[in-house]
């Protein structure tokens, strides 16, 4: 997306991928030539500066124009500007830039280089999302108790640098795969053929209810929903600069998803979808036909529903008399597809959806968990939390998991995926 | 609607108000945010560039006759009037005041005086009139506002009626936030949204002011709170005005944010951040364009399309090293290419004919072909993409944009009825 003046980004060849040599070699490439070429398109209009949620709340970060295209001119390996680490990679700058400068991508790449030889253990650990889910699910009550325990969290903060008050996912007693195995056969006939559902790790282990309802909505529309066994997209590793691990993860996931056949892939995990659609390619320079294939076929759940609605094929929605705040996560907006959830929700009679107007909730993946970033992330989220509380203290809607945890924690308002209301309006709950 | 500058936003909003389904496509934030936050209709006569225009609408009517190639010749003065009234109504008195029949003179960030007809209420006390007494106040940590330069230039510039303003400068230091020595105008604007900051600021400044002075400040007096500037004036017990800065332009952001919010609230579907290209035609009509959404392009279909993509400055037009000018979204044939040379080498010399190149339209703003080659018949255009004006020297950009936007929108409503 947003690649006006330039040829397509160079893609990483299979030879470059197989048995990547040293970390630094792969970072050298890292989709970087393309992003770097875009910096000459910067006309210093400052538009990106006006949308950055981080520089808005802290003088520690000098903003996208400086840290992105300006500092990049001086970089040759190690970054000249260490405030770079405060960039949350929310992508708002790239989206707003009318000249096509890959600002957020430049920042992510420079950060990976900067951290390459001194990666904090914390950043390696919190990016192991599948592992965290697998370990927590069987012991959910225990895991939840541990995560709610102040003294334990204080120790975790001291040792690992994960802030004691940072939002944590609620561990569930059942995974999505567990639910799929236990539930009986579907009640309505499949009239529309098969599609693939991608739940992501968060949707598999923590936000299981979102995955269930998405599957039920898709089945109600007549699809036969295939849920192949699937691993993690590697997004958390990518955003922490662990490009090699992330590349392995994302390609493994592409294999998993492709195993089901040449089908449309739908996901209710907005950020994982972004990783597959563009981040793995644009930030890490992964050049692989499997990724390209998946990127072309995958749809965000609400994007998919909007396509169904635009084709006139969405069944009638029953009224829901309610005013509800909706926050479009930065990683969803950065996909350059607008706000499909807003457009679909508007089709529900009686429902008033108020768009948050906030750029970012602050969490930006794992950014807001870190003890040195926690205050910033909370400050970024504050206007959003207030808006959510003022609009409806009982329900807020947001498409990605970590953002929901952040909004729930920050505002105290129960926050769900927009598919919840579609599920309800279709009479499924 | 392709483009989210003042033309695209105005047209999208007007179409949505008329009950049509509008999708707005843009590759980024539009030019309104970079503007001074005023509405320029005509500041200098294109036929006599040394002359400031006193009555913009009257001058537009004259220009329409004098220069048949100027966009105002096809837009016409009535559409400009309708467009300004529409914008005024949408933005409200808190954001836009003034009279389209009268240009006022406002100070700029280099202390020049600039004519415009609609401005923000926070700017009005700065109208340059004989006998005005200005105290221009700089902020130590805001580097884009040089109070001494502004005051010096204002004081020595004779006004059109021969009168003068008097102006002195002073600089105070109130940090927008702790431990920051170089703050942007936007950072200050966010601080001024906080009444407590305003009180602190006023407490520092008030003792420095002399009786009867009007206080000129950089245009950073609040981004979200439209009463920030008047509250500050109350606290200072002096009239206050804002002088627009180079970008990030806070007054420009106010207008841009307000129009974008209004468009969204009116049901406009907005797809931001994606380049638009790859038109598909069928039977003389434009059927769809592609947006370069992440992963793979998405096809956007429409009954009618409006091109509001701006000019060279927004990347809507490009000039390659062979001297070839291209309209980048649809590859339309362009008007104004007959001037030779398009570019002359005298940087400080006269106008560059290249800047008048653009798309040709008929009086309903429907795109026409200047060279006989085919153009789709369900395509309209508005704003900076129109051929025939040098908007930044004439100070005609917003007038052309809103006039053509409402004219195109109204023609489309009629066409689809
Ligand atoms: C330096 C400068 C100073 C100026 N000063 C003045 C002044 O003092 N007074 C005055 O009256 N005028 C001035 N102008 C002119 C004024 O800015 C323009 O006339 C006005 O902004 C045009 O508005 P617009 O809506 O037509 O286009 P723009 O505001 O340029 O908006 C164009 C929109 O189209 C989008 N777009 C373009 N191509 C594509 C694509 N391929 N895909 C998707 N989206 C696309 C852009 O992202 C943008 O949203 C100045 C211009 C410049 C460059
Ligand atoms: S928005 Fe784009 S062009 Fe403007 S300053 Fe930022 S990077 Fe440069
Ligand atoms: S990615 Fe987000 S935090 Fe980083 S510079 Fe861009 S807008 Fe700011
Ligand atoms: S974004 Fe999704 S798949 Fe990727 S790490 Fe997070 S939860 Fe896992």
PDB file of N, CA, C and O in Angstrom, chain B residues 8 14 69 129 185 188 253 338:
ATOM      1  N   UNK B   8     -12.121  17.859  -1.950  1.00  0.00           N
ATOM      2  CA  UNK B   8     -12.689  16.526  -1.759  1.00  0.00           C
ATOM      3  C   UNK B   8     -13.595  16.455  -0.536  1.00  0.00           C
ATOM      4  O   UNK B   8     -14.680  15.857  -0.578  1.00  0.00           O
ATOM      5  N   UNK B  14     -21.084  17.486   0.882  1.00  0.00           N
ATOM      6  CA  UNK B  14     -22.297  17.977   0.219  1.00  0.00           C
ATOM      7  C   UNK B  14     -23.075  16.821  -0.413  1.00  0.00           C
ATOM      8  O   UNK B  14     -24.300  16.776  -0.354  1.00  0.00           O
ATOM      9  N   UNK B  69      -9.909  31.101 -19.660  1.00  0.00           N
ATOM     10  CA  UNK B  69      -9.247  29.832 -19.329  1.00  0.00           C
ATOM     11  C   UNK B  69      -9.105  29.625 -17.825  1.00  0.00           C
ATOM     12  O   UNK B  69      -8.671  28.567 -17.383  1.00  0.00           O
ATOM     13  N   UNK B 129      -5.229  47.719  10.502  1.00  0.00           N
ATOM     14  CA  UNK B 129      -5.918  48.982  10.220  1.00  0.00           C
ATOM     15  C   UNK B 129      -5.085  50.123  10.787  1.00  0.00           C
ATOM     16  O   UNK B 129      -4.360  49.933  11.771  1.00  0.00           O
ATOM     17  N   UNK B 185       4.568  23.945  17.236  1.00  0.00           N
ATOM     18  CA  UNK B 185       3.344  24.700  17.441  1.00  0.00           C
ATOM     19  C   UNK B 185       2.221  23.804  17.928  1.00  0.00           C
ATOM     20  O   UNK B 185       1.377  24.204  18.743  1.00  0.00           O
ATOM     21  N   UNK B 188       2.420  23.243  21.606  1.00  0.00           N
ATOM     22  CA  UNK B 188       1.869  24.401  22.326  1.00  0.00           C
ATOM     23  C   UNK B 188       0.343  24.420  22.256  1.00  0.00           C
ATOM     24  O   UNK B 188      -0.336  24.727  23.224  1.00  0.00           O
ATOM     25  N   UNK B 253      -5.266  22.587  10.777  1.00  0.00           N
ATOM     26  CA  UNK B 253      -5.717  21.322  11.368  1.00  0.00           C
ATOM     27  C   UNK B 253      -7.140  21.429  11.911  1.00  0.00           C
ATOM     28  O   UNK B 253      -7.922  20.491  11.816  1.00  0.00           O
ATOM     29  N   UNK B 338      -0.064  23.785 -24.139  1.00  0.00           N
ATOM     30  CA  UNK B 338       0.358  24.470 -25.363  1.00  0.00           C
ATOM     31  C   UNK B 338       1.353  25.601 -25.095  1.00  0.00           C
ATOM     32  O   UNK B 338       2.018  26.059 -26.010  1.00  0.00           O
TER      33      UNK B 338
END
